[in-house]
Amino acid sequence: MSSSDSPTSRTGRPRSTEADAAILEATRASLVDLGWSKLTMGDVATRAKVAKTTLYRRWAGKNELVVDAVAVLFDELELPDRGSLAADVQGVVLQFAALLERPETRTALMAVVAESTRDDSLRRRIRSAIVDRQKRLVLLGRERAQARGELRYEADASTAARNADLIFDVIAGAVVHRTLVSAEPVDAEWASGFTTLLLLGLAGTQEP
Amino acid sequence: MSSSDSPTSRTGRPRSTEADAAILEATRASLVDLGWSKLTMGDVATRAKVAKTTLYRRWAGKNELVVDAVAVLFDELELPDRGSLAADVQGVVLQFAALLERPETRTALMAVVAESTRDDSLRRRIRSAIVDRQKRLVLLGRERAQARGELRYEADASTAARNADLIFDVIAGAVVHRTLVSAEPVDAEWASGFTTLLLLGLAGTQEP
Amino acid sequence: MSSSDSPTSRTGRPRSTEADAAILEATRASLVDLGWSKLTMGDVATRAKVAKTTLYRRWAGKNELVVDAVAVLFDELELPDRGSLAADVQGVVLQFAALLERPETRTALMAVVAESTRDDSLRRRIRSAIVDRQKRLVLLGRERAQARGELRYEADASTAARNADLIFDVIAGAVVHRTLVSAEPVDAEWASGFTTLLLLGLAGTQEP
Amino acid sequence: MSSSDSPTSRTGRPRSTEADAAILEATRASLVDLGWSKLTMGDVATRAKVAKTTLYRRWAGKNELVVDAVAVLFDELELPDRGSLAADVQGVVLQFAALLERPETRTALMAVVAESTRDDSLRRRIRSAIVDRQKRLVLLGRERAQARGELRYEADASTAARNADLIFDVIAGAVVHRTLVSAEPVDAEWASGFTTLLLLGLAGTQEP
DNA sequence: AAATAACCGAGACGGTACGTCTGGTCTTAAT
DNA sequence: ATTAAGACCAGACGTACCGTCTCGGTTATTT
């Protein structure tokens, strides 16, 4: 997803779609090799065999470029129906942790989040490119659990949204914190312990 | 806390202790004004009315300096006995959230965490200067809850440690994620919802 | 005068003659506004409401374009018969000085001469487009003076050519140097002093 | 001669005088190899084994740097007493022509003059660094000729100054024009013809 | 009338240099 | 030995132009 959602100007030479792909690929490669702080626009351009101007024509800067380069990785996240809410939660936890262990995301994700605290447009970009991709899994998981009868349907829509947000922050926050701050592995054991804690908490809130 | 634990050399001009404080103060001020990415060593030096050399004699670089400058803010975190585990948890959540709302921490915390993914010594510094300061509150809160009879004493030490780590990652992770990634406020309502979820989860694990 | 003396290809859309004029006009305007070094092909194209491609189809580069744009100004130089060699010389000096005071020529002439020291084709273009236009005045003036009896007819053709070249370099050189290097005005007084010096010198060489 | 005539700040690391010399030397070498228009600050810095910042700390840009780099060559101009005004003039003409034939000056002199038409500070720099160095030879030559009795002492100082300026513009202008515009060699024959013309002109003005 | 061919505008392309900024080091004189 | 000051090297920044290329479209001449 390029930066500009331009009105597809009809005139002039069209932008190279190959360049787009090469740049994002090069960005990920550079992240792996150099990490966020050592990554430079010039290096990305060189790897992509593209002029620096071509980068800047599409992305305002390093932040925007990296968000887009990393965002596509979050498309890998899926939620196959594992038969129970517990299995689904544990699955998504392990899947998300695996994604965070990848060097591209490991070095980049927190960095762009840090930048986004001073840049609203960057925050919006992160939200639409990354956060929403994750949150959709939570919503999907809840629907399945409700269909299975593991969770109640919530009457009030805004309460339902608040609860989904809470669960999302708890899951994503715990996994990110464990992985990047505590720097401990998210293995099956941890995932199991976390899932138990979460589901008991959810079950408690469902009591009459 | 200065970087070098120098062997207190006896000869020559002694280091100015005022400089240390001025530098850390200037670092926080610069973080507030410029944010992490725009903060420069030269700017900090200018604000602190100190030569750049003086900075580099004490800290290896921007990362280390910022960790130390921000770490002291985490000393504010306290856990007054509010009478119940629920009150204690909610208190620490709100307190931690308030700290993350401050522009210094908001812009710096995730940034240094991101850097730490490629720098073990930085990670160790973050752990000892920041993470351990937070984790101690979890341990303290558990002890109080156990003394009150709200939680059981755990027989196995390593299980106890694992559980404490899990709870810590859940609390800190959720608050950080809510604040910085979701960019939504941690108000009393959210804190209450989160506390309920967490305590129900904990209670469930205490059942026979 | 366009760059290419194309073989007048018969087929296809012919080049716009309006574009040629608009480009040269725009080039002079840009020279006045921006000066030689700040003038860009893109700016000229924009002013002329023409695509950059259209410029490059006609001229090899900035140097060639500017020579042609400025050359036409040298067509203004004339040598009306003022009745005496002294009056003719003084007239041409003032006329040439006035041309050099124009911002277009002032900023461009020495620049293209400088470039021509490393580019033979450019030097040839300057010679045919500019220098020869000036030199013809010297030849014309000499003929008139000879017709009036103020100067002798020279027997040897090559000597005659050498002398014309010398006089040309002296006149043009002195005026250019006074105007652009010394940056002093060529007013009637200076022109008079210079003319006196030159004519006495010429007269001396005519003695038996 | 460095750009800044700073008040020789007492504090801090002093500027490297070796760097100054290396930069000017590198500039001349780059002029020889690349010519004025292809010369870049980066290339000069590389040749001088100096950081680009070091260049910009001393000179505002390419123009100023080149003027200073070339100016020193004009110190070579001398006026040994050759016994007669004619010999002195011819000597200085050939000497100046030889200087203009050098690739450094050939490519650079007219270029900076062209730039100076839009930059007064550059014009002043050229005047003090180059023009005045040449003009002093004219003044010296006139004094010698007057001492020898070849020229009269001029009563009025301002007239004397005007005449010196005129002679200077004629000599320098003719040589520059012959060399760079006409692009013909200034050999002994041309120098002789020019000297004859000039001296006859001067002699004429000395008549009662 | 259709085909051909060179033109036109717009604007993206790979490159190169710009002049500035920052990081981190080094050299002074002074403390 | 440390300090403030500031010069030093190295290298990335984001911008501006260069001269080329690629589009869709526009005139002309030639069939």
mmCIF file of C-alpha atoms in Angstrom, chain B residues 4-192:
data_model
loop_
_atom_site.group_PDB
_atom_site.id
_atom_site.type_symbol
_atom_site.label_atom_id
_atom_site.label_comp_id
_atom_site.label_asym_id
_atom_site.label_seq_id
_atom_site.Cartn_x
_atom_site.Cartn_y
_atom_site.Cartn_z
ATOM 1 C CA SER B 4 30.758 4.426 34.998
ATOM 2 C CA ASP B 5 31.267 2.907 38.351
ATOM 3 C CA SER B 6 34.692 4.432 38.356
ATOM 4 C CA PRO B 7 37.257 3.264 40.870
ATOM 5 C CA THR B 8 37.066 6.681 42.480
ATOM 6 C CA SER B 9 40.348 7.868 41.038
ATOM 7 C CA ARG B 10 42.080 10.061 43.524
ATOM 8 C CA THR B 11 43.997 12.470 41.285
ATOM 9 C CA GLY B 12 42.954 15.211 38.879
ATOM 10 C CA ARG B 13 39.891 17.344 38.796
ATOM 11 C CA PRO B 14 36.861 15.498 40.163
ATOM 12 C CA ARG B 15 33.743 15.144 38.108
ATOM 13 C CA SER B 16 31.078 17.671 38.694
ATOM 14 C CA THR B 17 28.115 16.092 40.428
ATOM 15 C CA GLU B 18 25.962 19.017 39.463
ATOM 16 C CA ALA B 19 26.615 18.190 35.834
ATOM 17 C CA ASP B 20 25.029 14.744 36.195
ATOM 18 C CA ALA B 21 21.796 16.123 37.526
ATOM 19 C CA ALA B 22 21.719 18.939 35.004
ATOM 20 C CA ILE B 23 22.235 16.508 32.145
ATOM 21 C CA LEU B 24 19.451 14.173 33.177
ATOM 22 C CA GLU B 25 17.122 17.083 33.734
ATOM 23 C CA ALA B 26 18.064 18.518 30.349
ATOM 24 C CA THR B 27 17.483 15.141 28.743
ATOM 25 C CA ARG B 28 13.959 14.978 30.083
ATOM 26 C CA ALA B 29 13.288 18.530 28.987
ATOM 27 C CA SER B 30 14.566 17.754 25.524
ATOM 28 C CA LEU B 31 12.411 14.645 25.356
ATOM 29 C CA VAL B 32 9.366 16.716 26.187
ATOM 30 C CA ASP B 33 10.186 19.388 23.618
ATOM 31 C CA LEU B 34 11.578 17.339 20.781
ATOM 32 C CA GLY B 35 10.618 13.743 21.354
ATOM 33 C CA TRP B 36 12.920 10.784 21.131
ATOM 34 C CA SER B 37 13.882 10.910 17.498
ATOM 35 C CA LYS B 38 14.647 14.618 17.374
ATOM 36 C CA LEU B 39 16.575 14.631 20.621
ATOM 37 C CA THR B 40 20.277 15.071 20.057
ATOM 38 C CA MET B 41 23.278 14.842 22.283
ATOM 39 C CA GLY B 42 24.255 18.345 21.250
ATOM 40 C CA ASP B 43 20.920 19.741 22.297
ATOM 41 C CA VAL B 44 21.093 18.037 25.670
ATOM 42 C CA ALA B 45 24.589 19.374 26.193
ATOM 43 C CA THR B 46 23.496 22.888 25.316
ATOM 44 C CA ARG B 47 20.507 22.750 27.629
ATOM 45 C CA ALA B 48 22.605 21.380 30.473
ATOM 46 C CA LYS B 49 25.259 24.030 29.772
ATOM 47 C CA VAL B 50 27.794 21.285 29.513
ATOM 48 C CA ALA B 51 30.226 20.211 26.827
ATOM 49 C CA LYS B 52 29.384 17.254 24.638
ATOM 50 C CA THR B 53 32.544 15.575 25.895
ATOM 51 C CA THR B 54 31.118 15.568 29.373
ATOM 52 C CA LEU B 55 28.109 13.621 28.185
ATOM 53 C CA TYR B 56 30.142 11.014 26.417
ATOM 54 C CA ARG B 57 32.445 10.592 29.366
ATOM 55 C CA ARG B 58 29.451 9.470 31.411
ATOM 56 C CA TRP B 59 27.138 7.749 28.957
ATOM 57 C CA ALA B 60 27.905 5.633 25.952
ATOM 58 C CA GLY B 61 25.212 7.212 23.816
ATOM 59 C CA LYS B 62 21.725 8.510 23.465
ATOM 60 C CA ASN B 63 20.080 5.241 24.441
ATOM 61 C CA GLU B 64 21.857 4.851 27.726
ATOM 62 C CA LEU B 65 21.394 8.476 28.615
ATOM 63 C CA VAL B 66 17.680 8.392 28.002
ATOM 64 C CA VAL B 67 17.179 5.205 29.965
ATOM 65 C CA ASP B 68 18.827 6.782 32.982
ATOM 66 C CA ALA B 69 16.968 10.026 32.540
ATOM 67 C CA VAL B 70 13.629 8.291 32.396
ATOM 68 C CA ALA B 71 14.373 5.608 34.980
ATOM 69 C CA VAL B 72 14.189 7.995 37.857
ATOM 70 C CA LEU B 73 10.566 8.697 36.990
ATOM 71 C CA PHE B 74 9.752 5.097 37.686
ATOM 72 C CA ASP B 75 10.813 5.620 41.289
ATOM 73 C CA GLU B 76 7.583 7.528 41.715
ATOM 74 C CA LEU B 77 5.666 4.290 41.371
ATOM 75 C CA GLU B 78 4.508 3.212 44.801
ATOM 76 C CA LEU B 79 2.027 0.757 46.205
ATOM 77 C CA PRO B 80 0.290 2.212 49.232
ATOM 78 C CA ASP B 81 -1.879 -0.367 50.925
ATOM 79 C CA ARG B 82 -5.376 0.375 49.690
ATOM 80 C CA GLY B 83 -6.914 -2.393 51.699
ATOM 81 C CA SER B 84 -7.722 -4.924 49.016
ATOM 82 C CA LEU B 85 -6.050 -6.581 46.104
ATOM 83 C CA ALA B 86 -8.551 -5.073 43.701
ATOM 84 C CA ALA B 87 -7.847 -1.570 44.962
ATOM 85 C CA ASP B 88 -4.122 -2.177 44.830
ATOM 86 C CA VAL B 89 -4.241 -3.426 41.245
ATOM 87 C CA GLN B 90 -6.442 -0.606 40.092
ATOM 88 C CA GLY B 91 -4.179 1.862 41.840
ATOM 89 C CA VAL B 92 -1.035 0.603 40.219
ATOM 90 C CA VAL B 93 -2.692 0.502 36.799
ATOM 91 C CA LEU B 94 -3.756 4.107 37.028
ATOM 92 C CA GLN B 95 -0.421 5.145 38.423
ATOM 93 C CA PHE B 96 1.485 3.401 35.673
ATOM 94 C CA ALA B 97 -0.843 4.811 33.042
ATOM 95 C CA ALA B 98 -0.308 8.312 34.408
ATOM 96 C CA LEU B 99 3.418 7.801 34.097
ATOM 97 C CA LEU B 100 3.049 6.677 30.496
ATOM 98 C CA GLU B 101 0.994 9.731 29.673
ATOM 99 C CA ARG B 102 3.908 11.985 30.537
ATOM 100 C CA PRO B 103 5.558 13.098 27.322
ATOM 101 C CA GLU B 104 9.022 12.035 28.446
ATOM 102 C CA THR B 105 8.090 8.439 28.982
ATOM 103 C CA ARG B 106 5.528 8.335 26.210
ATOM 104 C CA THR B 107 8.105 9.120 23.566
ATOM 105 C CA ALA B 108 11.085 7.366 25.097
ATOM 106 C CA LEU B 109 9.984 4.066 26.567
ATOM 107 C CA MET B 110 9.072 2.160 23.428
ATOM 108 C CA ALA B 111 12.000 3.713 21.601
ATOM 109 C CA VAL B 112 14.602 2.355 23.970
ATOM 110 C CA VAL B 113 12.826 -0.970 24.085
ATOM 111 C CA ALA B 114 13.033 -1.073 20.298
ATOM 112 C CA GLU B 115 16.735 -0.307 20.424
ATOM 113 C CA SER B 116 17.248 -2.932 23.075
ATOM 114 C CA THR B 117 16.187 -5.699 20.717
ATOM 115 C CA ARG B 118 19.595 -5.399 19.090
ATOM 116 C CA ASP B 119 21.663 -4.436 22.120
ATOM 117 C CA ASP B 120 21.918 -6.767 25.069
ATOM 118 C CA SER B 121 23.671 -4.337 27.330
ATOM 119 C CA LEU B 122 20.923 -1.849 26.724
ATOM 120 C CA ARG B 123 18.355 -4.478 27.536
ATOM 121 C CA ARG B 124 20.102 -5.236 30.811
ATOM 122 C CA ARG B 125 20.192 -1.562 31.633
ATOM 123 C CA ILE B 126 16.475 -1.201 30.929
ATOM 124 C CA ARG B 127 15.722 -4.229 33.018
ATOM 125 C CA SER B 128 17.619 -3.040 36.051
ATOM 126 C CA ALA B 129 16.677 0.623 35.724
ATOM 127 C CA ILE B 130 13.037 0.330 34.743
ATOM 128 C CA VAL B 131 11.520 -3.116 34.557
ATOM 129 C CA ASP B 132 12.677 -4.294 37.956
ATOM 130 C CA ARG B 133 11.326 -1.117 39.511
ATOM 131 C CA GLN B 134 7.890 -2.047 38.194
ATOM 132 C CA LYS B 135 8.045 -5.740 38.910
ATOM 133 C CA ARG B 136 8.755 -5.155 42.560
ATOM 134 C CA LEU B 137 5.259 -3.670 42.881
ATOM 135 C CA VAL B 138 3.724 -6.897 41.658
ATOM 136 C CA LEU B 139 5.682 -8.892 44.187
ATOM 137 C CA LEU B 140 4.754 -6.519 46.948
ATOM 138 C CA GLY B 141 1.101 -6.562 45.982
ATOM 139 C CA ARG B 142 1.024 -10.344 46.002
ATOM 140 C CA GLU B 143 2.581 -10.530 49.430
ATOM 141 C CA ARG B 144 0.005 -8.144 50.799
ATOM 142 C CA ALA B 145 -2.827 -10.100 49.188
ATOM 143 C CA GLN B 146 -1.455 -13.299 50.630
ATOM 144 C CA ALA B 147 -1.179 -11.696 54.050
ATOM 145 C CA ARG B 148 -4.780 -10.578 53.720
ATOM 146 C CA GLY B 149 -5.778 -14.101 52.702
ATOM 147 C CA GLU B 150 -6.911 -12.982 49.260
ATOM 148 C CA LEU B 151 -4.335 -15.171 47.568
ATOM 149 C CA ARG B 152 -2.804 -18.469 48.533
ATOM 150 C CA TYR B 153 0.869 -18.849 49.328
ATOM 151 C CA GLU B 154 2.411 -20.798 46.548
ATOM 152 C CA ALA B 155 4.420 -23.814 47.510
ATOM 153 C CA ASP B 156 6.793 -24.052 44.602
ATOM 154 C CA ALA B 157 9.157 -21.100 44.306
ATOM 155 C CA SER B 158 9.724 -21.371 40.578
ATOM 156 C CA THR B 159 5.992 -21.597 39.907
ATOM 157 C CA ALA B 160 5.531 -18.564 42.085
ATOM 158 C CA ALA B 161 8.126 -16.666 40.059
ATOM 159 C CA ARG B 162 6.532 -17.718 36.791
ATOM 160 C CA ASN B 163 3.155 -16.570 37.937
ATOM 161 C CA ALA B 164 4.500 -13.229 39.069
ATOM 162 C CA ASP B 165 6.149 -12.753 35.682
ATOM 163 C CA LEU B 166 2.933 -13.613 33.910
ATOM 164 C CA ILE B 167 0.897 -11.189 35.953
ATOM 165 C CA PHE B 168 3.484 -8.511 35.466
ATOM 166 C CA ASP B 169 3.478 -8.938 31.692
ATOM 167 C CA VAL B 170 -0.281 -8.887 31.632
ATOM 168 C CA ILE B 171 -0.610 -5.735 33.694
ATOM 169 C CA ALA B 172 2.256 -3.780 32.202
ATOM 170 C CA GLY B 173 1.581 -5.051 28.717
ATOM 171 C CA ALA B 174 -2.081 -4.202 28.753
ATOM 172 C CA VAL B 175 -1.496 -0.705 30.084
ATOM 173 C CA VAL B 176 1.330 0.026 27.660
ATOM 174 C CA HIS B 177 -0.599 -1.365 24.723
ATOM 175 C CA ARG B 178 -3.744 0.528 25.596
ATOM 176 C CA THR B 179 -1.812 3.757 26.054
ATOM 177 C CA LEU B 180 0.724 3.684 23.263
ATOM 178 C CA VAL B 181 -0.539 1.317 20.612
ATOM 179 C CA SER B 182 -4.299 1.641 20.847
ATOM 180 C CA ALA B 183 -3.732 5.217 21.965
ATOM 181 C CA GLU B 184 -6.796 5.212 24.135
ATOM 182 C CA PRO B 185 -6.949 6.637 27.637
ATOM 183 C CA VAL B 186 -6.592 4.435 30.681
ATOM 184 C CA ASP B 187 -9.334 5.925 32.793
ATOM 185 C CA ALA B 188 -11.001 4.607 35.907
ATOM 186 C CA GLU B 189 -13.556 2.717 33.867
ATOM 187 C CA TRP B 190 -10.988 0.848 31.833
ATOM 188 C CA ALA B 191 -8.878 0.202 34.898
ATOM 189 C CA SER B 192 -11.909 -1.210 36.644
#
